[in-house]
Short mmCIF file of C-alpha atoms in Angstrom, two decimals:
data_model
loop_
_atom_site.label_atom_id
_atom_site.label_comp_id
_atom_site.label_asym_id
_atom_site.label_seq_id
_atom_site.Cartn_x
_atom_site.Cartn_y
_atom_site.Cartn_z
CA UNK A 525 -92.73 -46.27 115.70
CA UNK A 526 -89.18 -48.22 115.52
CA UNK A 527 -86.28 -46.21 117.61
CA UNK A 528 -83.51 -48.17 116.99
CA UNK A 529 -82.92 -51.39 114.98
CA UNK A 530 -82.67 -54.49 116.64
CA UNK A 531 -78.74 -55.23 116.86
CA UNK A 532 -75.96 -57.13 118.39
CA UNK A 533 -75.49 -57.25 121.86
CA UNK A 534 -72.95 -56.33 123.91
CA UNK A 535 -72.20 -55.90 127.63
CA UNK A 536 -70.66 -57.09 130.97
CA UNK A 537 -70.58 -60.31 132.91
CA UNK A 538 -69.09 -60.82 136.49
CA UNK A 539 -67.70 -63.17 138.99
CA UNK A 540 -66.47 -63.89 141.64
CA UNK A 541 -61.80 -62.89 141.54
CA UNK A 542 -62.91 -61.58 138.63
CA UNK A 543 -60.14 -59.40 138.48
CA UNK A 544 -59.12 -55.69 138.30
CA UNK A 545 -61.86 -53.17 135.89
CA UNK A 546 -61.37 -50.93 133.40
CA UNK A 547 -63.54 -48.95 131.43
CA UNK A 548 -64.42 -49.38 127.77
CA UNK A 549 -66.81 -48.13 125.80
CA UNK A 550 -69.18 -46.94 128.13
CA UNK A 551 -69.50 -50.58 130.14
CA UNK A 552 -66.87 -51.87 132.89
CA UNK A 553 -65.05 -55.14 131.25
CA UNK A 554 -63.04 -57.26 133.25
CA UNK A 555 -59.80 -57.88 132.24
CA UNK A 556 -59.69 -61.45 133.52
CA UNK A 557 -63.52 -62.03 133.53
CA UNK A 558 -65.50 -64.70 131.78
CA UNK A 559 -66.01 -63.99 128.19
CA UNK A 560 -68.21 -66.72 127.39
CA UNK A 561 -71.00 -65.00 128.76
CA UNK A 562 -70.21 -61.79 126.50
CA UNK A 563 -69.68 -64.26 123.43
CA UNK A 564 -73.21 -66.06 124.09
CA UNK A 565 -74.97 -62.94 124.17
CA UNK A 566 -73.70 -61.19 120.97
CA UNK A 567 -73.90 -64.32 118.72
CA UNK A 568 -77.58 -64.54 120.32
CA UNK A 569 -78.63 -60.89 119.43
CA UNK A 570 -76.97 -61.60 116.08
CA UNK A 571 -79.24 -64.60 115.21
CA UNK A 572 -82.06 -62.38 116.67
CA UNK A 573 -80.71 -59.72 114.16
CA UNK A 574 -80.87 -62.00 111.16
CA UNK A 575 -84.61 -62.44 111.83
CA UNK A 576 -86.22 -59.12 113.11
CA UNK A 577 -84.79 -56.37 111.31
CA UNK A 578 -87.16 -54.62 108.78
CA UNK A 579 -83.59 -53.36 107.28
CA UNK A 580 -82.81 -56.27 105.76
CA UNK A 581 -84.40 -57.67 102.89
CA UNK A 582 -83.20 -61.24 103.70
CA UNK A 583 -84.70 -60.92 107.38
CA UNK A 584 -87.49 -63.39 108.08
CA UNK A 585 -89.83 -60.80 109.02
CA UNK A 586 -88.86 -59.12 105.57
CA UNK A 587 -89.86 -62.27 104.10
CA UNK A 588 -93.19 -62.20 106.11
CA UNK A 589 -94.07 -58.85 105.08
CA UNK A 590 -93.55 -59.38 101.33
CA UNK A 591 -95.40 -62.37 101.34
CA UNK A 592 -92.89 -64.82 100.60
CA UNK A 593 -93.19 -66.99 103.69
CA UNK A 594 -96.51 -68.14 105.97
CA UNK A 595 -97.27 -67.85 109.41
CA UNK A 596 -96.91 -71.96 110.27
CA UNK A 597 -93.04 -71.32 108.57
CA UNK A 598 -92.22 -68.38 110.98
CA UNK A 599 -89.21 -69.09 113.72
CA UNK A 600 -90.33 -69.22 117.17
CA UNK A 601 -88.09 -66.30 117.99
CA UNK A 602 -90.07 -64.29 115.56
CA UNK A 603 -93.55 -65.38 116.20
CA UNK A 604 -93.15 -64.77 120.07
CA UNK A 605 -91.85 -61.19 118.96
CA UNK A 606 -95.57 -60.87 116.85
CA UNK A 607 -97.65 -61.91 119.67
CA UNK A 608 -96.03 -59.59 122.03
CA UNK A 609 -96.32 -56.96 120.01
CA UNK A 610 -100.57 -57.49 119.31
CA UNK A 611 -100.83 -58.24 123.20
CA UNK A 612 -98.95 -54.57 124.33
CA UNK A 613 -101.10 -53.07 121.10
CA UNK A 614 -104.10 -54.43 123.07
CA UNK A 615 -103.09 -53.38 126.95
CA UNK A 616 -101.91 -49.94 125.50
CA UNK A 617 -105.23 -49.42 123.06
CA UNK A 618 -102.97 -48.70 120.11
CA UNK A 619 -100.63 -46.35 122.17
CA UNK A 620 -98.01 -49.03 120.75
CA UNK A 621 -98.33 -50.63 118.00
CA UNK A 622 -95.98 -52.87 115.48
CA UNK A 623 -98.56 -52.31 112.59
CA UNK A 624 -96.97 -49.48 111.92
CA UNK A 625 -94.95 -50.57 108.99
CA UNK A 626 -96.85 -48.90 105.90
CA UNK A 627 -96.89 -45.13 108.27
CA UNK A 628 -93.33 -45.49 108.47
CA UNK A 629 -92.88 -46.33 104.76
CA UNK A 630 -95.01 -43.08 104.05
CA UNK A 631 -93.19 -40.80 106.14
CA UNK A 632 -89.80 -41.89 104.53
CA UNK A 633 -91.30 -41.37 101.14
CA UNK A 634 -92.55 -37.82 102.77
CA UNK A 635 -89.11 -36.94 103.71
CA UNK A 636 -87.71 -37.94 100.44
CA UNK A 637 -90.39 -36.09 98.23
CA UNK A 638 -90.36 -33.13 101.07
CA UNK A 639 -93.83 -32.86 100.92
CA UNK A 640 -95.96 -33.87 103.94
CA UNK A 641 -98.37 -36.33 103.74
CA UNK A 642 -102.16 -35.89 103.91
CA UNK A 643 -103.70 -35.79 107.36
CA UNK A 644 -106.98 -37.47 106.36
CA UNK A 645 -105.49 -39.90 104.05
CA UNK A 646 -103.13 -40.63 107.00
CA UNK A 647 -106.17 -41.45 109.34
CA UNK A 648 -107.73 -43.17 107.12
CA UNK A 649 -104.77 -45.58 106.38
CA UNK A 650 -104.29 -45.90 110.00
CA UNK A 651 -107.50 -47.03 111.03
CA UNK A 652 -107.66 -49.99 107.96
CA UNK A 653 -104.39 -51.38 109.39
CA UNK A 654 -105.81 -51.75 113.03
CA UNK A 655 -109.00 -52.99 111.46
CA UNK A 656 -106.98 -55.79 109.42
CA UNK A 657 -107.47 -59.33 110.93
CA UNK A 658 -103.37 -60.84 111.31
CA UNK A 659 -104.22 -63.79 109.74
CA UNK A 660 -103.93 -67.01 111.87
CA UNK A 661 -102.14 -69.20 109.79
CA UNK A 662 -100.97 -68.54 105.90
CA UNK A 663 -99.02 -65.31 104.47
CA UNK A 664 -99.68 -62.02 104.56
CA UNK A 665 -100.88 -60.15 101.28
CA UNK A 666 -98.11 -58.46 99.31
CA UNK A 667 -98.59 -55.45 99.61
CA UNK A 668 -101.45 -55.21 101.73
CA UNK A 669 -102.50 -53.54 104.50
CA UNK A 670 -100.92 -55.05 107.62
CA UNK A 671 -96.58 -55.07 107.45
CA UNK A 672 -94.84 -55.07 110.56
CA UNK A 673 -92.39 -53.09 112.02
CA UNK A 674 -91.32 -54.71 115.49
CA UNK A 675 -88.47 -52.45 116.22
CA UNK A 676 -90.17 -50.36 119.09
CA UNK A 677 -89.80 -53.97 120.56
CA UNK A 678 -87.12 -56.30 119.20
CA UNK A 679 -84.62 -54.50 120.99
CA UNK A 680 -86.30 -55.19 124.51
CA UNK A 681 -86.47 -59.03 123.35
CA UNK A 682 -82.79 -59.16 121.69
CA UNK A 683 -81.83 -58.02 124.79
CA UNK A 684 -83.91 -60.47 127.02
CA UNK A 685 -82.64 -63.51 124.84
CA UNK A 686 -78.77 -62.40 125.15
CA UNK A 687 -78.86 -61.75 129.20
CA UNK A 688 -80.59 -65.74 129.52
CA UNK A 689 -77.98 -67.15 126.70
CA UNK A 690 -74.99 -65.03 128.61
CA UNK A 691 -76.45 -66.95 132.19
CA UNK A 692 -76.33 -70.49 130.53
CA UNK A 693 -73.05 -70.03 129.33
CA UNK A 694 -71.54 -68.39 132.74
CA UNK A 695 -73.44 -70.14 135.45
CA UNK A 696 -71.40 -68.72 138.09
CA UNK A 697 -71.58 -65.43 136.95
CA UNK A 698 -72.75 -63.05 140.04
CA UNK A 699 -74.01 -60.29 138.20
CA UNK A 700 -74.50 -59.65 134.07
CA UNK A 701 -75.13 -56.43 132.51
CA UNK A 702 -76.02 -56.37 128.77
CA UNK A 703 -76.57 -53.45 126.22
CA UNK A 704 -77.73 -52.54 123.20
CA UNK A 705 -77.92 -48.49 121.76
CA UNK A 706 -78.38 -47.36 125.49
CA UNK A 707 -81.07 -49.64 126.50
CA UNK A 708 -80.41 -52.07 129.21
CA UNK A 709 -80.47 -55.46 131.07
CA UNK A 710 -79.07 -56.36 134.58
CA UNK A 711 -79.35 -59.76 136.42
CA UNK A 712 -77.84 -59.85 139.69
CA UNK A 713 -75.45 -57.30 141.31
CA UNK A 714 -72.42 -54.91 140.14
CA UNK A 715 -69.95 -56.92 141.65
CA UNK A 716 -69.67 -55.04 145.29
CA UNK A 717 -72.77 -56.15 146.35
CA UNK A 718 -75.14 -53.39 144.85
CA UNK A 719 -77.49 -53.28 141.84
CA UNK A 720 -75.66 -52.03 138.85
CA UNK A 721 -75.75 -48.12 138.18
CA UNK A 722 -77.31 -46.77 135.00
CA UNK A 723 -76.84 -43.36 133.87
CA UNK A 724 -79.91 -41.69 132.48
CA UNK A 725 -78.99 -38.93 130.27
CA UNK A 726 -81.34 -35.59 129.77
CA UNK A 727 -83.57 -36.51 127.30
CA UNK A 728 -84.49 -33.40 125.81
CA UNK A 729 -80.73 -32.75 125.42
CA UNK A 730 -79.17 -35.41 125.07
CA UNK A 731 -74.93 -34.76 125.04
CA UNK A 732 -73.06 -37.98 124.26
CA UNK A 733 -70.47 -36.41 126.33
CA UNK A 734 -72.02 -35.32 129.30
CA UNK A 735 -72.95 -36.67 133.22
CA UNK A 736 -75.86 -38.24 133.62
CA UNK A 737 -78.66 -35.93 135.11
CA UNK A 738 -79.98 -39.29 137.30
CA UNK A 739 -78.24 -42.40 138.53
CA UNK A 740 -80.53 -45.58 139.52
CA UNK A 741 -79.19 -48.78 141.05
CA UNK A 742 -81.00 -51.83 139.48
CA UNK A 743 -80.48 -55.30 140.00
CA UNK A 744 -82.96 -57.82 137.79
CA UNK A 745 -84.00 -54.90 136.17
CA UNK A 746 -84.37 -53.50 132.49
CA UNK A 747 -84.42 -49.87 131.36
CA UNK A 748 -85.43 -48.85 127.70
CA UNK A 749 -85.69 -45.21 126.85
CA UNK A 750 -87.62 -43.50 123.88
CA UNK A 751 -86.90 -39.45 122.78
CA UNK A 752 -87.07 -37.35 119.54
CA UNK A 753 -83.70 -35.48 119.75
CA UNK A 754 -81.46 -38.01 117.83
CA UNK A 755 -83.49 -39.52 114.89
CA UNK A 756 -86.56 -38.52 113.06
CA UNK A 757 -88.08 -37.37 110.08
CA UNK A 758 -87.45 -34.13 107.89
CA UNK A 759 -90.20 -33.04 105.64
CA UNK A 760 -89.37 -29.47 104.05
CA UNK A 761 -88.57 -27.46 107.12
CA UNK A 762 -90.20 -29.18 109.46
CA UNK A 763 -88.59 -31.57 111.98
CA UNK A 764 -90.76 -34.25 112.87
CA UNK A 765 -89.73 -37.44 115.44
CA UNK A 766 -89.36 -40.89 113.89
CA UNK A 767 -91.98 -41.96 116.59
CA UNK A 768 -95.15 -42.31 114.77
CA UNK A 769 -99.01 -42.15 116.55
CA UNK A 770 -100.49 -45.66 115.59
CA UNK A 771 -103.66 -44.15 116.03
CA UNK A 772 -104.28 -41.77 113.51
CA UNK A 773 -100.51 -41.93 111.66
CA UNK A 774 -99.30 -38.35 112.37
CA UNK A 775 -95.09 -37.90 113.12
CA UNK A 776 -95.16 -36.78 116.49
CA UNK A 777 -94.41 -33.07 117.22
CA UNK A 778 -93.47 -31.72 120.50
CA UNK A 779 -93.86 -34.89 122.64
CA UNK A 780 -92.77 -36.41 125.82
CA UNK A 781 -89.07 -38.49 125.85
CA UNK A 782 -89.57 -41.42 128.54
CA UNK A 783 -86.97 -43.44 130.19
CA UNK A 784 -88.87 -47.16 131.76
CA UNK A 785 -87.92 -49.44 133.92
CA UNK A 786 -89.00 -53.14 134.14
CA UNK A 787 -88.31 -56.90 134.82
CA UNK A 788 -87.81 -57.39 131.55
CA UNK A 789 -86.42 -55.15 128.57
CA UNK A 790 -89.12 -56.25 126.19
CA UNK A 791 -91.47 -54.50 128.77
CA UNK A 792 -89.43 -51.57 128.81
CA UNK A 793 -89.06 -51.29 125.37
CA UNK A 794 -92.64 -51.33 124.68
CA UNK A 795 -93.77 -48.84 127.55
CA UNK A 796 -91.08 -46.24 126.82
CA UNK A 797 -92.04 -46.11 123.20
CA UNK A 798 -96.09 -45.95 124.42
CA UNK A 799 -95.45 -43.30 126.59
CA UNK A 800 -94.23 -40.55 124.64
CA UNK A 801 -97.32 -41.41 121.91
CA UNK A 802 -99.95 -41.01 125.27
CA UNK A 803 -100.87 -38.22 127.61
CA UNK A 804 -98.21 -37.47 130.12
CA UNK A 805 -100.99 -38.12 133.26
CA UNK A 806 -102.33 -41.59 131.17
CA UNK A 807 -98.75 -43.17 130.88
CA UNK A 808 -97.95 -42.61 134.59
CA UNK A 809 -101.59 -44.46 135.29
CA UNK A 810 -100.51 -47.31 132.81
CA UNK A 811 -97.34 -47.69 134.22
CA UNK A 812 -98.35 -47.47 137.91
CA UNK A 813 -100.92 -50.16 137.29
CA UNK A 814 -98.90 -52.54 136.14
CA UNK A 815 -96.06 -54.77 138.65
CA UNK A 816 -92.68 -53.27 138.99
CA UNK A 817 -92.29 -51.01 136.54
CA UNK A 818 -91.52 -47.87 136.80
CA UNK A 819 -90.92 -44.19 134.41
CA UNK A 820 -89.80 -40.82 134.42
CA UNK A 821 -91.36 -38.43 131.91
CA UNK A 822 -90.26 -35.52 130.12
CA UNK A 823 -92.80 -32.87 129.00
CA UNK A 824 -91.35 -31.04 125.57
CA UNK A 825 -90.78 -27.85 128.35
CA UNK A 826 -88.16 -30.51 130.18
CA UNK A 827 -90.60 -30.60 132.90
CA UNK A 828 -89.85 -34.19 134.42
CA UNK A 829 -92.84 -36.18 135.82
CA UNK A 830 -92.15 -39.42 137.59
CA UNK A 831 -94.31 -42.93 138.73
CA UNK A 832 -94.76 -43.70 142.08
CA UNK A 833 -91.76 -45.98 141.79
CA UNK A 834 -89.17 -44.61 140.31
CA UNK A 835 -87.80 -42.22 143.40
CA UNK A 836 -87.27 -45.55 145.13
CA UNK A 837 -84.56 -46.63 141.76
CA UNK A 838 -82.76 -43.16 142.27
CA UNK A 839 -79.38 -43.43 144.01
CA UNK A 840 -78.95 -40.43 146.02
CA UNK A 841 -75.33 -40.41 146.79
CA UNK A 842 -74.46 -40.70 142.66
CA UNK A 843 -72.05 -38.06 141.06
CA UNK A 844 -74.26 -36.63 138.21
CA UNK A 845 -74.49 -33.03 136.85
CA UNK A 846 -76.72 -30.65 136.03
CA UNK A 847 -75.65 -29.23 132.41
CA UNK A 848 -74.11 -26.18 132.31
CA UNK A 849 -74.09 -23.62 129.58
CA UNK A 850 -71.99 -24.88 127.05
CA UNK A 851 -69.48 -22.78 125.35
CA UNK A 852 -69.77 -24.54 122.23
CA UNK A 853 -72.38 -27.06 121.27
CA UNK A 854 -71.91 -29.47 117.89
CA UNK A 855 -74.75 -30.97 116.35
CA UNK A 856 -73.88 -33.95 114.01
CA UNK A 857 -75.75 -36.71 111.81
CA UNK A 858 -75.16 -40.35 110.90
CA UNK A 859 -76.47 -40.66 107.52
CA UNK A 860 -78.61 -44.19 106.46
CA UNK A 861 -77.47 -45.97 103.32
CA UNK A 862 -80.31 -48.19 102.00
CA UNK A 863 -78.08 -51.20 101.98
CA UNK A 864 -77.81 -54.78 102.51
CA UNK A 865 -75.72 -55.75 105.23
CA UNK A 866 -75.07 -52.28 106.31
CA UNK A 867 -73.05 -51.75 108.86
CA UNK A 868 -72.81 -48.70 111.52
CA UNK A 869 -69.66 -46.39 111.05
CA UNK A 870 -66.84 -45.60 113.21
CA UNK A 871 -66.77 -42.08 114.08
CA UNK A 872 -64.40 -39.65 115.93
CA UNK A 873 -64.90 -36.05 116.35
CA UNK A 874 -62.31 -33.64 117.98
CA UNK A 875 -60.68 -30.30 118.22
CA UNK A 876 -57.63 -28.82 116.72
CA UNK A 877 -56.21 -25.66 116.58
CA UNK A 878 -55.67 -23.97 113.35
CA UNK A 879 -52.64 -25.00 112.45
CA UNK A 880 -53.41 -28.94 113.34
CA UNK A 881 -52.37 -29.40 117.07
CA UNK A 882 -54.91 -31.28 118.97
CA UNK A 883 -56.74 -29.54 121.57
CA UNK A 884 -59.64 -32.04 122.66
CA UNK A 885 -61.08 -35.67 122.21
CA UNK A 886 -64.96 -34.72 122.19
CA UNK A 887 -66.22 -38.11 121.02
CA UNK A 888 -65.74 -41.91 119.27
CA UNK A 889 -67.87 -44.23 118.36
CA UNK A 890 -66.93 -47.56 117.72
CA UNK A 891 -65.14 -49.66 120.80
CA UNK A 892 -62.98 -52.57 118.89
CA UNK A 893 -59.32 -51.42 119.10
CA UNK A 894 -58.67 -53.32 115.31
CA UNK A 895 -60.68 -51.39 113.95
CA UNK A 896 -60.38 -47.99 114.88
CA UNK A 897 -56.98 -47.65 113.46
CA UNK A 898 -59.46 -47.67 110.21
CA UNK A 899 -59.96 -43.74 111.49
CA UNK A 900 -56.23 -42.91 110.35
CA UNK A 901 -56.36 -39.08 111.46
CA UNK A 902 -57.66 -39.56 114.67
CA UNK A 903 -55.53 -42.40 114.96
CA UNK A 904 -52.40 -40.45 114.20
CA UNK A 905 -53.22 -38.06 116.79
CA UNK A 906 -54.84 -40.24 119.48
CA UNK A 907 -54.64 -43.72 119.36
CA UNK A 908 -50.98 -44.61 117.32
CA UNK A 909 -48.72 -44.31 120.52
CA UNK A 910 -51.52 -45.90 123.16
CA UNK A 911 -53.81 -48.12 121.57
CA UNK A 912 -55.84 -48.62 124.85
CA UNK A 913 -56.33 -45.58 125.76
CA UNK A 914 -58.98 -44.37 123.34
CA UNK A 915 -60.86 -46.99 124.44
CA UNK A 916 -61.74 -45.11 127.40
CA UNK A 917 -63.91 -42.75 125.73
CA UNK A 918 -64.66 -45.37 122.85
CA UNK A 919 -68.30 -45.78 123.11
CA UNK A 920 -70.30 -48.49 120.94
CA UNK A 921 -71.65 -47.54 117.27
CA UNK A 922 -74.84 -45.69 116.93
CA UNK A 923 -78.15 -45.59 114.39
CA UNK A 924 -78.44 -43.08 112.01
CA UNK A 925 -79.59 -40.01 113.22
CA UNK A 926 -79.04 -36.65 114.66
CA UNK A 927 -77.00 -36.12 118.07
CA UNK A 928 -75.04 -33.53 119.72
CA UNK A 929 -71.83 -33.00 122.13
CA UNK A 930 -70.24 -29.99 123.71
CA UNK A 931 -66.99 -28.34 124.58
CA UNK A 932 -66.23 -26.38 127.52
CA UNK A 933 -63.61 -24.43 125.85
CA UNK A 934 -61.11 -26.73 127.97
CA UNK A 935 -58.29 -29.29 126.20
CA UNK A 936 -57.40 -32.54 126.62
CA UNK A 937 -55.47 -31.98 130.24
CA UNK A 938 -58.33 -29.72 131.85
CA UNK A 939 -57.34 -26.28 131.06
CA UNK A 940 -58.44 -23.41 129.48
CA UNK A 941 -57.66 -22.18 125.72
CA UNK A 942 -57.37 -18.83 124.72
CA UNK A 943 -60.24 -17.28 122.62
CA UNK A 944 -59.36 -17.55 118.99
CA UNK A 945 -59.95 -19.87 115.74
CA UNK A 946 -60.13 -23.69 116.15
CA UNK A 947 -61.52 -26.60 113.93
CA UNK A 948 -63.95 -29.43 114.61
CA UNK A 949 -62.48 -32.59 112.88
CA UNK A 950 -64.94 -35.25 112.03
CA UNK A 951 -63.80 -38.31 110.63
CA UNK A 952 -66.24 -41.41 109.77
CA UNK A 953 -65.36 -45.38 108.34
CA UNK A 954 -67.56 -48.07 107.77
CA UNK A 955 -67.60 -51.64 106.84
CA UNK A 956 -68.49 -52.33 103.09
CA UNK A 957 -68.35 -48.40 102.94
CA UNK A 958 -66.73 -45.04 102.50
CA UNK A 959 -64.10 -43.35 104.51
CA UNK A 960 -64.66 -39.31 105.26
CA UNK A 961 -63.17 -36.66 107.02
CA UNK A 962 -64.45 -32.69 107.48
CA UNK A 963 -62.97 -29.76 109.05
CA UNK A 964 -65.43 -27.12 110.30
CA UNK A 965 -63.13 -23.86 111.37
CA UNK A 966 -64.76 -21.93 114.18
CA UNK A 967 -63.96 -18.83 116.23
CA UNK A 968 -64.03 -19.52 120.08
CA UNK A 969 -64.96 -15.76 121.84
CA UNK A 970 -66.88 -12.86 120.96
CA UNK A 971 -70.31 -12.92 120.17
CA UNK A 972 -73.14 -15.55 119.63
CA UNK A 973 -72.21 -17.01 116.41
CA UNK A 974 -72.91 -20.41 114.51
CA UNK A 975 -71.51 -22.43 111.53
CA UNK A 976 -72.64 -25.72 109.38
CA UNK A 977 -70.91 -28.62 107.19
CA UNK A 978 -73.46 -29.75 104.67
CA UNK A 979 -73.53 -33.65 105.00
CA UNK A 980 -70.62 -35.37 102.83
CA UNK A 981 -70.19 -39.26 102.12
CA UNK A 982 -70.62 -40.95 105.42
CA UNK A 983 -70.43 -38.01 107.42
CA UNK A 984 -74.05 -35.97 107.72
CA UNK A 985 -74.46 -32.54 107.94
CA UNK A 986 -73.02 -30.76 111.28
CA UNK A 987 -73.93 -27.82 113.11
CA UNK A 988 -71.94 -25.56 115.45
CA UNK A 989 -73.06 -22.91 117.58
CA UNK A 990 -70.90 -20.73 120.06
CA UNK A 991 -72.82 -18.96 123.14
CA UNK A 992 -70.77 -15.98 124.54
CA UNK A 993 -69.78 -16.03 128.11
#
């Protein structure tokens, strides 16, 4: 059921003279603001990391889950992660579950064997781990029947802890914002007297370079979202989401993407991944029922279906966009190394003409100037001469998975190039890994046409399709 992996926070913190804004990597950053705040989160969601992540063998969950360590020896941090997690598997009737870790285990070994796994078998397995007792004090068996997986949650909580850690450390903050892989916190207001704006992307097609399709003003609010277009499983042909159904153990095919809001991230978390395993009409009576939260769903048609709070969030007056037909749309993949201390790669993606003049920045991930001069082509051509600039489309690292951009067939100043031959340039780095760079040539004009880059090193595979005018 996990999303994305708990992970570092990172964010925005204001006060009063703060100072003048600019934007970088996706969040507004004062360039004279408190950074204490900032610093206190991060190292929090760090600690957090250490504990909760089911990625890392070291992790104390890990631990748990093997057997190595008891109940009575687990952190606080961790244990208050557990019981939240059996207390929304309770008010959601196994909509959301953290028992989830041996289903995930199996799909992964169904992906890697590219056979899928038996439906009864699947059932059956499902219904023995909500029948297993979590034992009150002592380990867990090795091997047994109940491992958790918290990360449909330990985001929400991460996130919780860093936003009180960044208001102990900045106690005359006025307003904090903190983020983690699109999921947010807010406490107080943007700094003009409002409740900070977040973006909500179409879920169902979700650009990484595109308007938001809904703005919402929240102040002391969280917002979590759960979808199936960037990660999941793939078991011969078939393209399953990463989300699965605690209650029988099936991938989920064709189901809702939710975006919740709620006084606390932990909240959101939880709902937004329970709502895309439930009935469209049975989420929006959960949610309604319970006190200020509120959701917008997204049928698999794109059919949006909102709570009886959420038009009250929306602000009206927002600049957002309704996506166009793109000329060109690129699908690309982060790949997943099974390795400790793994860390997300830098990635830049952009277009060229033929003969190696740059036409377009369509995308970077990765927003600490020192290191993305570790991206020396895109560096060459973008960041060499202006180091801050590219930090205003820098965005922060993602998970592995699948996501997608477009081009407009328009370059870097706004205006149209001629029909003809161009190449997508995609060029990945990471930590304690490899360095990669692919060219994918492409005609622009004519007729409907597509292309693909198998996946190479730390680069996955990439897909390119051109509509015709």
């Amino acid at each position: 059921m996990a999303r994305d992996g708990p992970r570092a926070a990172g964010g925005d913190v204001r006060g009063a003279g703060d100072g003048r804004a600019r934007r970088r990597a996706g969040n507004l950053v004062r360039d004279r603001g408190p950074r204490r705040g900032r610093g206190a989160g991060r190292a929090r969601g760090t600690r957090l990391e250490a504990l909760l992540s089911t990625w890392r063998a070291d992790s104390e969950l890990s631990a748990y889950n093997a057997g190595r360590i008891a109940r009575d020896a687990l952190s606080a941090d961790t244990l208050a992660v557990l019981e939240a997690c059996e207390r929304w598997r309770e008010a959601t009737r196994d909509a959301f579950s953290c028992r989830v870790g041996p289903l995930v285990e199996r799909w992964r070994a169904a992906e890697a064997e590219g056979a899928m796994p038996d439906r009864g078998a699947l059932r059956r397995q499902a219904r023995a781990i909500d029948a297993a007792p979590w034992p009150a004090e002592g380990a867990l068996e090795a091997g047994g029947a109940l491992r958790f997986d918290v990360d449909g949650i330990a985001k929400g909580y991460i996130l919780d802890r860093a936003l009180a850690a960044a208001r102990a450390a900045v106690p005359g903050a006025t307003g904090i914002r903190i983020e983690i892989g699109g999921d947010l916190a807010h406490w107080g207001s943007d700094g003009e007297g409002r409740g900070w704006a977040a973006g909500v992307a179409d879920p169902l097609h979700p650009l990484d370079n595109a308007a938001p399709r809904v703005v919402l003003r929240l102040e002391g609010r969280a917002l979590a979202a759960s979808g199936h277009a960037s990660r999941g499983y793939t078991v011969g042909r078939r393209r399953l989401s990463h989300i699965v159904d605690p209650r029988d153990g099936q991938a989920l095919r064709y189901a809702p993407a939710a975006v919740v809001v709620a006084p606390d991230a932990a909240t959101a978390d939880a709902l937004a991944t329970a709502l895309t395993v439930l009935p469209i009409r049975s989420g929006l009576e959960l949610v309604d029922g319970i006190d200020g939260v509120a959701a917008l769903v997204v049928g698999d048609a794109g059919v949006p279906f909102a709570s009886a709070r959420w038009p009250a969030l929306v602000d009206a007056g927002a600049e957002t966009s309704v996506p166009e037909h793109a000329r060109v749309e690129v699908d690309y993949a982060i790949p997943q190394f099974d390795a400790d201390g793994y860390r997300r790669p830098y990635l830049a993606l952009w277009i060229e003409r033929a003969d190696g003049a740059p036409v377009r920045q369509l995308h970077v991930l990765g927003d600490r100037a020192r290191w993305l001069a570790e991206l020396p082509q895109w560096w060459r051509q973008y960041g060499r001469d202006d180091p801050v600039a590219p930090l205003a489309l820098a965005r922060p690292t993602r998970a592995p998975g699948r996501y997608a951009l477009a081009w407009d067939g328009r370059d870097d100043l706004g205006r149209a190039v001629a029909d003809g031959r161009y190449v997508l340039r995609v060029e990945a780095a990471r930590e304690h890994g490899g360095h990669d760079v692919v060219a994918v040539p492409f005609d622009l004009g004519g007729a409907d046409a597509a292309w693909h880059q198998p996946a190479r090193g730390e680069i996955g595979d990439i897909d390119i399709r051109h509509a015709a005018p």
